[in-house]
Amino acid sequence: MKAANFETVSHVVPTVADDDLSIRILQLPGDAPHWQLVMRFLELRKQVFVNDMKWQLFHDEGIEFEQYDTIGTIYIIAHRGEKVVGGARLKRTDCLIGHGKYVYTYMIRDACYDLLPGMPNNLCYDEPPVDHDIWELTRFTVSGEPGVAPEILKRTNAYLHGLQGKACLFLGPPAFMRMAKKLGFMPEPLGPISGNEDGRFLAFKCAVIPPELVP
């Protein structure tokens, strides 16, 4: 498996009023001036997953982060001014993280290979893909504001379409796949509904489609 070669992409974001919802695609080093939004997204993850949902996740100094939050990770951040109201983490499925005894790739694949204690290992019927043009979206988080989640999915699809991506993998509750279907995507389950003490999970795949087809 070859390590991913991440290209830096410039993301031009129009100027908006502080109370307007904006969706930014952020990646180092180009977006370092806006990295405080990523830190607030990590704070939101800690609030939602650790404080509210009581998941047993590593956290420190008010933020939740893990091995998949690397320099090469791309973040989709929904915010109103400086307030982050949602976000997600995007990685290519041909990435490699670490070296030595444990080399990670992406969450769905690593769970299937029993590299993530506590995560179900039956997320996929077949071997998860390793492909330059297939991505994985995880840690999808919203503060509860209506309409934010669909906008994050739309912006992610538009971004991947611009990169000529073929598909995106998702991991979340079954309702997540139903939302994707309502937005005009054609989600395909990768495996059965699984679960652990944190809830029920479903891995699924959506083909990247032209943005104009998403309502």
Steps between C-alpha positions, in 0.01 A plus 500: 500500500644838402483795732267778395644806331286788619493807283435841652182647357402864528144552622357840419218588738278802431468769763185450710336678790585367845153351547494321162579129483830433326654164413878496474733225379818526707837329463852581611718681409293723274219561746709560813354853548156342556614204711325635807180374336638145499590531868144612575375201300710273724341673799155437352587133451596475866176668606278280282671160520656507848284735705158444343514146357738365769729324251826379653732693267841649564488872570732758648474870582144519377545341158440151358755371252658173391746341257297601195534869580830548319666778302364346179140490623244724330224656709159622387398769747157665526511828687328831559776751543735348757238260639531143367161329467607179326769320310652177381837340429601388151782260408595313185478123521855449374656690790745344745535620859795404719765232463633200687268253674180696437438669166155653465313586182145627557237429763269257317787290368690498829188394690456207260860395570446511879735795548244705694408344836131532574402564138297233314715303253211393277430838340563372145401189308807533276849640548482880536646684199842660470466751218638844417152611387296364792478697824366443851297751702490447878448690826196667345386741770232768528394719789131433442425792269253391227628491143872488581549127441365501142715803413813319621418200280429721199827691542696178542353357180578820308858500628557135406339556160752778441780252576343243263433270794294190430336423834492575871461253786306589813463354847212601721155411629252356247320837490814647341450284190133595482596868502744443214225333298264793557767732358505310171794268558481126435653353818614138498545317833849352533392256769236428763383733773749443781533639846676531832431675829505834317210414268420358157726559200476453126780538246379607158627645174372782281619571149615858449245674278488836317415769758209625291322168558492555877187699600 
